[in-house]
PDB file of C-alpha atoms in Angstrom:
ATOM      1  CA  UNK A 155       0.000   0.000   0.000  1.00  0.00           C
ATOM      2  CA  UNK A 156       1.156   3.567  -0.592  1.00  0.00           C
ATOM      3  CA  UNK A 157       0.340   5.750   2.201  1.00  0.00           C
ATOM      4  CA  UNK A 158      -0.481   9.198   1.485  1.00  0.00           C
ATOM      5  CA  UNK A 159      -1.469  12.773   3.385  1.00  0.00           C
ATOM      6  CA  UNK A 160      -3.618  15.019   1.927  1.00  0.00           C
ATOM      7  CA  UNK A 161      -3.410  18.315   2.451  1.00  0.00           C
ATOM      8  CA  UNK A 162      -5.944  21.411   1.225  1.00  0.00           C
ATOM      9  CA  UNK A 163      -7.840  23.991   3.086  1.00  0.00           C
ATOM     10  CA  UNK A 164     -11.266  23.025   1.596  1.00  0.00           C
ATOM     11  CA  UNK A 165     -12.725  19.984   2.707  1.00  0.00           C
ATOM     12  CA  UNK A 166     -14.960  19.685  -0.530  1.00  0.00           C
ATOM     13  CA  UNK A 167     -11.611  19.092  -2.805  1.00  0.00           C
ATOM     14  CA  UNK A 168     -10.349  17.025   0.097  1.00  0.00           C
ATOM     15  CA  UNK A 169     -13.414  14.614  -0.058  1.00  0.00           C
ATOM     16  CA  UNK A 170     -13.329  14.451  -3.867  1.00  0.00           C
ATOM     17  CA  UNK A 171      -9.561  13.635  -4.351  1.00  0.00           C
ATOM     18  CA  UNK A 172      -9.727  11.250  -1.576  1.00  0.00           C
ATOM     19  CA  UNK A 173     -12.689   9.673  -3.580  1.00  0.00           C
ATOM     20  CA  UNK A 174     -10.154   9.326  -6.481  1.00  0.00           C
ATOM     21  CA  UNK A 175      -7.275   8.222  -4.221  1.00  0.00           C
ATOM     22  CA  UNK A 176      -9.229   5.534  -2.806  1.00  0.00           C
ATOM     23  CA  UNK A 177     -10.524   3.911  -6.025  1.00  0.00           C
ATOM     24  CA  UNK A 178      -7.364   2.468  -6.676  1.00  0.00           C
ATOM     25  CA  UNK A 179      -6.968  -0.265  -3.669  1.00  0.00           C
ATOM     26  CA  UNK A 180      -2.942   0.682  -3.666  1.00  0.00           C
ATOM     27  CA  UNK A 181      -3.629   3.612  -2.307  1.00  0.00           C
ATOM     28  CA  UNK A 182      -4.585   4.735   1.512  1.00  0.00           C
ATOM     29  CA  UNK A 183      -4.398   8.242   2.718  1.00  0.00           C
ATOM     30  CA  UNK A 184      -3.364   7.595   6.095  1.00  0.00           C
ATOM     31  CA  UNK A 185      -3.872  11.495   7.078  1.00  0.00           C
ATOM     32  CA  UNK A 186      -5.844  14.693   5.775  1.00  0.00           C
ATOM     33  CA  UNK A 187      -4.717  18.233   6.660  1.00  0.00           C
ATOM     34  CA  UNK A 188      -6.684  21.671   6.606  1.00  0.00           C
ATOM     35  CA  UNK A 189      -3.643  23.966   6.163  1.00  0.00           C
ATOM     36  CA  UNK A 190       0.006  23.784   5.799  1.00  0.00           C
ATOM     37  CA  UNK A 191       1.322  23.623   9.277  1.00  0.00           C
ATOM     38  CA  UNK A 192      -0.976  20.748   9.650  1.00  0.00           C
ATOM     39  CA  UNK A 193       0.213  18.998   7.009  1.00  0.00           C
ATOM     40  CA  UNK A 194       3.790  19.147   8.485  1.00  0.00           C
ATOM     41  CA  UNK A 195       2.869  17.938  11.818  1.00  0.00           C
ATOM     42  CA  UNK A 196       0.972  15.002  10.120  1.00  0.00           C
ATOM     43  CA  UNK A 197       3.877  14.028   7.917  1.00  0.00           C
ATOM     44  CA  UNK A 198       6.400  13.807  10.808  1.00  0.00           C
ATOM     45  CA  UNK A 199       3.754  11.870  13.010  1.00  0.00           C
ATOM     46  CA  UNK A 200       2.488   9.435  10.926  1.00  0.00           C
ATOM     47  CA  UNK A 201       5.700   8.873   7.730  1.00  0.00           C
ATOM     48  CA  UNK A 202       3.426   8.890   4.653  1.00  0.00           C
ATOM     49  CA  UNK A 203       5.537   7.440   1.747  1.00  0.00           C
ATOM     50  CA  UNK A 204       3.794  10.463  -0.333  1.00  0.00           C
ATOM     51  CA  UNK A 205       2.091  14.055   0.825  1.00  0.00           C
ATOM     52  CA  UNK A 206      -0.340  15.971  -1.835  1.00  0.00           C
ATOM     53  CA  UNK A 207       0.119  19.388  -0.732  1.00  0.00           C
ATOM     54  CA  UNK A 208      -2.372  22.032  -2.527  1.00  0.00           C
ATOM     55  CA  UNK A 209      -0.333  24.904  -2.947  1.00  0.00           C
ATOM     56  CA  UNK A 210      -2.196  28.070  -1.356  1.00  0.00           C
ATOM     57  CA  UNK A 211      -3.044  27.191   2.505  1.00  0.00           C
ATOM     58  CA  UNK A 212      -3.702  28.874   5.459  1.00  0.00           C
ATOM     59  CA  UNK A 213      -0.699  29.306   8.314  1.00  0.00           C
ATOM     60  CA  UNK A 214       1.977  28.061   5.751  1.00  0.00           C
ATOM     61  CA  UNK A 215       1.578  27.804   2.146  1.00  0.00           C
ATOM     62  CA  UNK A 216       1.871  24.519  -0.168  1.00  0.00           C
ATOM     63  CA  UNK A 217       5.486  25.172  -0.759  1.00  0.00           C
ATOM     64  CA  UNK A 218       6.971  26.359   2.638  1.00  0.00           C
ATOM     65  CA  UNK A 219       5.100  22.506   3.753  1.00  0.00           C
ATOM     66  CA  UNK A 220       6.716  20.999   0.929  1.00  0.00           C
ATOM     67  CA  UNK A 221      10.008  22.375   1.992  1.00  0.00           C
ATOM     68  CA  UNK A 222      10.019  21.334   5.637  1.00  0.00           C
ATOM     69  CA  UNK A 223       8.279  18.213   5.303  1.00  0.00           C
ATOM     70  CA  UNK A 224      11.499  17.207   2.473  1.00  0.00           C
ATOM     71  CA  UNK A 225      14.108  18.349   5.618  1.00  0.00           C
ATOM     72  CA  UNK A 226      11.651  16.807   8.180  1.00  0.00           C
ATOM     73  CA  UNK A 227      10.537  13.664   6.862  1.00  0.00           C
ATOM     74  CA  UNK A 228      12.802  12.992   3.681  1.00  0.00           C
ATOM     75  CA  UNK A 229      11.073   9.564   3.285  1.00  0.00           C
ATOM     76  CA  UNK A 230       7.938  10.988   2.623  1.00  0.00           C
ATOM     77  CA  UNK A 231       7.852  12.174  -1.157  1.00  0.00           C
ATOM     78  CA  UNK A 232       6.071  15.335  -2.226  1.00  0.00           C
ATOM     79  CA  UNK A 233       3.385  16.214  -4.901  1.00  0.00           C
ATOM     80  CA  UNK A 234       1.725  19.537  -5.478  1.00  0.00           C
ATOM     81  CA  UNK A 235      -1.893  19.819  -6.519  1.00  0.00           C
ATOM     82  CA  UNK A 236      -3.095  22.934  -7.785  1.00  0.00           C
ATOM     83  CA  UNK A 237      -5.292  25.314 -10.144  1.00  0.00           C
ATOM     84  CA  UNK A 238      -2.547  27.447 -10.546  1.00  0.00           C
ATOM     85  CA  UNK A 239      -0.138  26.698 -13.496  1.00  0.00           C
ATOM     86  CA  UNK A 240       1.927  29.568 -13.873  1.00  0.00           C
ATOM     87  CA  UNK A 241       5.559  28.842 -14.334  1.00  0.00           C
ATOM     88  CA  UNK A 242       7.215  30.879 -11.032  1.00  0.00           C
ATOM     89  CA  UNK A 243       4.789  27.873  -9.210  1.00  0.00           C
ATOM     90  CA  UNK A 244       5.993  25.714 -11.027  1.00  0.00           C
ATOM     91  CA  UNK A 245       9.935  26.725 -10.716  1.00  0.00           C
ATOM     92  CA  UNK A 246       9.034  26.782  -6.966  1.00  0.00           C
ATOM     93  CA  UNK A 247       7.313  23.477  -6.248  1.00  0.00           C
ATOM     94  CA  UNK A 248      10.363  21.694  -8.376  1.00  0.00           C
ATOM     95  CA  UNK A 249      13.365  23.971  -5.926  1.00  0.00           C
ATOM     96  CA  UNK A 250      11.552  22.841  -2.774  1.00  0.00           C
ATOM     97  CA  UNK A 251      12.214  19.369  -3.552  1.00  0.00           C
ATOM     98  CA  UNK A 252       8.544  18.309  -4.919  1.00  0.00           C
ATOM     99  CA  UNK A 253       8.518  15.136  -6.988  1.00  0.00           C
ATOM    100  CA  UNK A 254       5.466  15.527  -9.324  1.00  0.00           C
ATOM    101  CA  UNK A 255       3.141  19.037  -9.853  1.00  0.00           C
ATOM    102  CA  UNK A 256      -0.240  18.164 -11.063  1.00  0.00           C
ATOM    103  CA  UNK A 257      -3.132  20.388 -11.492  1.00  0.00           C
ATOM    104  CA  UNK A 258      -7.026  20.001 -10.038  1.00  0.00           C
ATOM    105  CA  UNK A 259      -8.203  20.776 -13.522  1.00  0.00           C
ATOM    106  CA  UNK A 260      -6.327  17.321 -15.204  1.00  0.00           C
ATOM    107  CA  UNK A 261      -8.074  13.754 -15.392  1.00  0.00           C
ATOM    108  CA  UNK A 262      -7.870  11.762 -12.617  1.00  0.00           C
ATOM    109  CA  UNK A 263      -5.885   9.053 -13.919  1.00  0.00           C
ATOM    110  CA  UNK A 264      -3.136  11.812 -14.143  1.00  0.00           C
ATOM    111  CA  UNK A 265      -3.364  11.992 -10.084  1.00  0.00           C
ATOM    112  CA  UNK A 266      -3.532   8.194  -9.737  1.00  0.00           C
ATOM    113  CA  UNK A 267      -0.075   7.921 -12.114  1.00  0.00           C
ATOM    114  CA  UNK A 268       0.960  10.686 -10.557  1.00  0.00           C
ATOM    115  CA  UNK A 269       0.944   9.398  -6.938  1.00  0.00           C
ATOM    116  CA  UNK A 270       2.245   5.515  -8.180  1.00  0.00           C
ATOM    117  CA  UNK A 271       5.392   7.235  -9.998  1.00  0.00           C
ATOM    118  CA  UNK A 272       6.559   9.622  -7.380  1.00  0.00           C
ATOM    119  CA  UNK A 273       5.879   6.641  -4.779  1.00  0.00           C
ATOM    120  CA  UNK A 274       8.095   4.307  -6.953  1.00  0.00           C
ATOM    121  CA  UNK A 275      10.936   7.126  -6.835  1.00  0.00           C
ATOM    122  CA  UNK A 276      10.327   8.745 -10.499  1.00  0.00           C
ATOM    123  CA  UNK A 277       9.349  12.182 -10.837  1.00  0.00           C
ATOM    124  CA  UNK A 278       5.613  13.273 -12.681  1.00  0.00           C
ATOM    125  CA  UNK A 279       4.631  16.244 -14.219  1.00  0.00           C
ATOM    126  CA  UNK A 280       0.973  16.514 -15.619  1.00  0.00           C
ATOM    127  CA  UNK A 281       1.013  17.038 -19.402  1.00  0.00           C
ATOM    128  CA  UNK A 282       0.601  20.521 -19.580  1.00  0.00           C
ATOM    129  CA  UNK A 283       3.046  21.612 -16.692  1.00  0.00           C
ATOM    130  CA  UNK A 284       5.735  19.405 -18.933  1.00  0.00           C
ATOM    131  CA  UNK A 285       4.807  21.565 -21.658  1.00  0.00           C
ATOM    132  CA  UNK A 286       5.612  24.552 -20.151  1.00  0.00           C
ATOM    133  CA  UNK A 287       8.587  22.872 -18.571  1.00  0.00           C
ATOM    134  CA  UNK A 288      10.022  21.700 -22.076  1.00  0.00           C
ATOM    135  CA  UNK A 289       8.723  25.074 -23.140  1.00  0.00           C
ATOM    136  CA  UNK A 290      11.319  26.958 -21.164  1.00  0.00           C
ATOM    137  CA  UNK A 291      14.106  24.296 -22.033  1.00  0.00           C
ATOM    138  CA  UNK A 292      13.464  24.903 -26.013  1.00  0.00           C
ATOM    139  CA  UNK A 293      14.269  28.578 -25.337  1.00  0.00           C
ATOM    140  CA  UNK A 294      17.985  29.294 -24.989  1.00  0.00           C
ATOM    141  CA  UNK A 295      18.786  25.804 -25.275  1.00  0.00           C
ATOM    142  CA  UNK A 296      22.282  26.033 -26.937  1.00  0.00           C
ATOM    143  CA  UNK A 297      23.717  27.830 -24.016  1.00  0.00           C
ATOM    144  CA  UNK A 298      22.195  25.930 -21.817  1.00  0.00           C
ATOM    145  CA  UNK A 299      23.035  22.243 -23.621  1.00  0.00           C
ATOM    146  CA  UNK A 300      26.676  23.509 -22.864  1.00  0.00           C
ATOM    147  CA  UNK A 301      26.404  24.251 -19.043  1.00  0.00           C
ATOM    148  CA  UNK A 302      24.302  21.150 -19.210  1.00  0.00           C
ATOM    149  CA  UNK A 303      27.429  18.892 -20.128  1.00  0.00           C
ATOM    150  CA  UNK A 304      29.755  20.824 -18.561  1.00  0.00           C
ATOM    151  CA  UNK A 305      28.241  19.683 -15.399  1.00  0.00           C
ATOM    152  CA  UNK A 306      27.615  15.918 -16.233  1.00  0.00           C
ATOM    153  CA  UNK A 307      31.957  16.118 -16.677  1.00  0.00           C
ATOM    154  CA  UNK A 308      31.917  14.704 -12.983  1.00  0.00           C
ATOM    155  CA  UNK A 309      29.778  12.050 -13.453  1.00  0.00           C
ATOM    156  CA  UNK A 310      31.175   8.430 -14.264  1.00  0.00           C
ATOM    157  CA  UNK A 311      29.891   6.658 -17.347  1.00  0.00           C
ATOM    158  CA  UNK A 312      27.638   4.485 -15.323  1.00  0.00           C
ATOM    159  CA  UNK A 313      26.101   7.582 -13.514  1.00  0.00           C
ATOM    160  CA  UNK A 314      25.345   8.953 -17.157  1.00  0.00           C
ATOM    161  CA  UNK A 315      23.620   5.840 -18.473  1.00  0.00           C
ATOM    162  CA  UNK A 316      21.297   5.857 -14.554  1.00  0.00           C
ATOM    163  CA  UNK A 317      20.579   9.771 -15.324  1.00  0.00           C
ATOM    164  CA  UNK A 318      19.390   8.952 -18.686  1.00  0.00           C
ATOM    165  CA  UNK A 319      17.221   6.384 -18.077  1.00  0.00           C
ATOM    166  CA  UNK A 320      16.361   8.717 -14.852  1.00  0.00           C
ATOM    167  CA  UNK A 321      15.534  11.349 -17.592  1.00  0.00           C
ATOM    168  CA  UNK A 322      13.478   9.458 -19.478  1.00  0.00           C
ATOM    169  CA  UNK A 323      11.107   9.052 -16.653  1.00  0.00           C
ATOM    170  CA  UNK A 324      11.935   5.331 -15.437  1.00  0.00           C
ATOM    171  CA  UNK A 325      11.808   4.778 -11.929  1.00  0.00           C
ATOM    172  CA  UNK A 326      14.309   3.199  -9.925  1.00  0.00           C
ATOM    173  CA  UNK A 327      13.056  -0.207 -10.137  1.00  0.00           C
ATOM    174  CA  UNK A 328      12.758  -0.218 -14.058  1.00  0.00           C
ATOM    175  CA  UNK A 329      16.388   1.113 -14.270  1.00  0.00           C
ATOM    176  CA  UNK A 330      17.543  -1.652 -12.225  1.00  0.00           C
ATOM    177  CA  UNK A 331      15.473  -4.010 -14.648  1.00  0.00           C
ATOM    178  CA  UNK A 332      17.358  -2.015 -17.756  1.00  0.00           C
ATOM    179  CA  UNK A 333      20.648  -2.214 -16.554  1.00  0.00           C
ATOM    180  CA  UNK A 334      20.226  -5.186 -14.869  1.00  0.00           C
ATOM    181  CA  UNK A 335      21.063  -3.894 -11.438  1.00  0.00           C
ATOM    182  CA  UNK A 336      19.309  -4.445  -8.001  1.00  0.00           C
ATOM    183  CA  UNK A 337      17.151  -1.801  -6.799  1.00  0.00           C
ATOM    184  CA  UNK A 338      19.423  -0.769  -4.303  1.00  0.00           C
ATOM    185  CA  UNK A 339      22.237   0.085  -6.279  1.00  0.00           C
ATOM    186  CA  UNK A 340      20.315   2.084  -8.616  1.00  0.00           C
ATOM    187  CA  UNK A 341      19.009   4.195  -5.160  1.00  0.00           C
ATOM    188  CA  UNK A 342      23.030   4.375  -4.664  1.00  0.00           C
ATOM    189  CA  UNK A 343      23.779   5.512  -7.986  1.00  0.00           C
ATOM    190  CA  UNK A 344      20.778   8.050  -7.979  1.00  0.00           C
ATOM    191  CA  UNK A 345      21.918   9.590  -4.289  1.00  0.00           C
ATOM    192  CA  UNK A 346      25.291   9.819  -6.067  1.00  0.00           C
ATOM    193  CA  UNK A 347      23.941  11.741  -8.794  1.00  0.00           C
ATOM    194  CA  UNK A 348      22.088  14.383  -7.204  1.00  0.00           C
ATOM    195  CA  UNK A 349      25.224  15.127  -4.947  1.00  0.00           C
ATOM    196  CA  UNK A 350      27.439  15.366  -7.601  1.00  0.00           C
ATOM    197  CA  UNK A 351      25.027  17.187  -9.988  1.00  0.00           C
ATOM    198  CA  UNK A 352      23.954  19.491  -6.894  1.00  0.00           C
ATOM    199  CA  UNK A 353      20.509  19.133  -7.534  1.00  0.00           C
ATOM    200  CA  UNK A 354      17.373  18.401  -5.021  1.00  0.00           C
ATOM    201  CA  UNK A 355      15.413  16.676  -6.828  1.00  0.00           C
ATOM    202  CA  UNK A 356      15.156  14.107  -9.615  1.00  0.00           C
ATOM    203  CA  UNK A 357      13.079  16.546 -12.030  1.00  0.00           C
ATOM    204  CA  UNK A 358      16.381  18.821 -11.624  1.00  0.00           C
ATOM    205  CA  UNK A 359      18.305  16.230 -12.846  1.00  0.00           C
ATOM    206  CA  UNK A 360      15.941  14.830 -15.277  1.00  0.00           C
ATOM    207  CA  UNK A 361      15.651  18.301 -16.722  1.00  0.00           C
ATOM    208  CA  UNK A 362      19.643  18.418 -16.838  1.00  0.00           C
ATOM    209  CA  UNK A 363      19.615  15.227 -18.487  1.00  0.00           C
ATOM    210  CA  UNK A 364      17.597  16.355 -21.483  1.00  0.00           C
ATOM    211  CA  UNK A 365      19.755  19.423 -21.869  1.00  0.00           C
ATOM    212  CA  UNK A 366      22.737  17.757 -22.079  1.00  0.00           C
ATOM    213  CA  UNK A 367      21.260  15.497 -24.904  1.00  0.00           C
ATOM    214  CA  UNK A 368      21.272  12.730 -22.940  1.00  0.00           C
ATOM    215  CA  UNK A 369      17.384  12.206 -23.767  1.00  0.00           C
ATOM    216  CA  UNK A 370      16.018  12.293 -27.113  1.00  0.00           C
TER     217      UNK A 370
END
C-alpha cells in the first residue's frame, strides 16, 4: 500500500480527491490536513511514503510545507496539486524538492499515475506543466546544452547511463530491470547523482539530463 497525506484547506476538494485516491486499492491516505502547518505535523507523526500538498493554505503555504516536510521527513515524497499553473509555481514546487506538480483541472488518472510514480521514486509532471517545462528548455537551449554537459563532466559513465534512463522518466526499479542492477544500487547511484550534480530533486536532474542530450 502507498500511504499518502492530503493536504488542502477546503474539505470539498479534500473529499473528492480522496474519492479518487481511494478507487485504486494501492492507495490509503493515512492522514488529511486543513492547512500547511498541519500537514507538516501530520507528515512527521504518521511517515506517509507520499504528501499531496495544494499549494495556497492557510498558516503556511503549499510550498513552505513541501520544503520542511522534504528536511523533516525525507522519506515521505512530495506532490503539489493545484489550479494554478503559472511557471514561477511551477519553478518553486520543483526547488523545494517536490517530486510531481499536477493540477485540479487534469483527469484523474493523471493523479492516480501521478501518486504511483513519485511513490516508486520517479518524478511526474501533468502534461501541460511538462509543456511549459520543455517550453522553457526549447528557449535558450544552446547555451544551456553547454552548461548542461559541462556539469555531467563529474559524473562516471555508469552515472550517465542511470541519469538517462532517470531522464526518461523510469523509476528506480525499471532502471535496475534495464541495466540489470538491483534496486538498491540504482538508489546508490541516484543519491550519487544528485550530490554530484547538486541538484534536489530528480526533475532537476531529469531536466539536466535532457539538456545535455542525454534524452532524445
Amino acid at each position: 500500500m502507498i500511504r499518502i497525506l492530503l493536504a488542502d484547506d477546503e474539505a470539498m476538494i479534500r473529499a473528492g480527491v480522496r474519492a479518487i485516491l481511494e478507487s485504486d486499492p494501492e492507495l490509503d491516505v493515512v492522514a488529511e490536513a486543513g492547512d500547511g502547518r498541519q500537514a507538516v505535523d501530520l507528515a512527521i507523526s504518521h511517515h506517509p511514503d507520499v504528501a499531496l500538498l495544494d499549494i495556497r493554505m492557510p498558516r503556511l503555504d503549499g510550498l513552505a510545507a513541501a520544503a520542511e516536510i522534504r528536511r523533516a521527513a525525507p522519506g515521505t515524497a512530495v506532490v503539489m496539486l493545484t489550479t494554478f499553473g503559472e511557471d514561477d509555481y511551477i519553478a518553486k514546487a520543483l526547488d523545494v524538492g517536490a517530486g510531481g506538480f499536477l493540477l485540479k483541472s487534469g483527469d484523474p488518472r493523471e493523479l492516480l499515475a501521478g501518486i504511483h510514480a513519485v511513490a516508486e521514486g520517479a518524478a511526474y509532471l501533468s502534461p501541460k506543466v511538462a509543456q511549459r517545462v520543455i517550453a522553457q528548455l526549447s528557449g535558450g537551449r544552446m547555451s544551456k546544452g553547454a552548461q548542461a554537459r559541462d556539469r555531467i563532466e563529474v559524473l562516471t559513465e555508469r552515472e550517465r547511463e542511470v541519469l538517462a534512463l532517470l531522464g526518461a522518466g523510469l523509476s528506480n526499479a525499471e532502471i535496475a530491470r534495464e541495466l540489470h542492477l538491483v534496486e538498491g544500487t540504482v538508489k546508490a547511484y541516484v543519491s550519487a547523482i544528485l550530490t554530484r550534480l547538486d541538484v534536489r530533486n530528480r526533475v532537476q536532474a531529469a531536466i539536466i539530463a535532457h539538456e545535455a542530450g542525454l534524452v532524445a
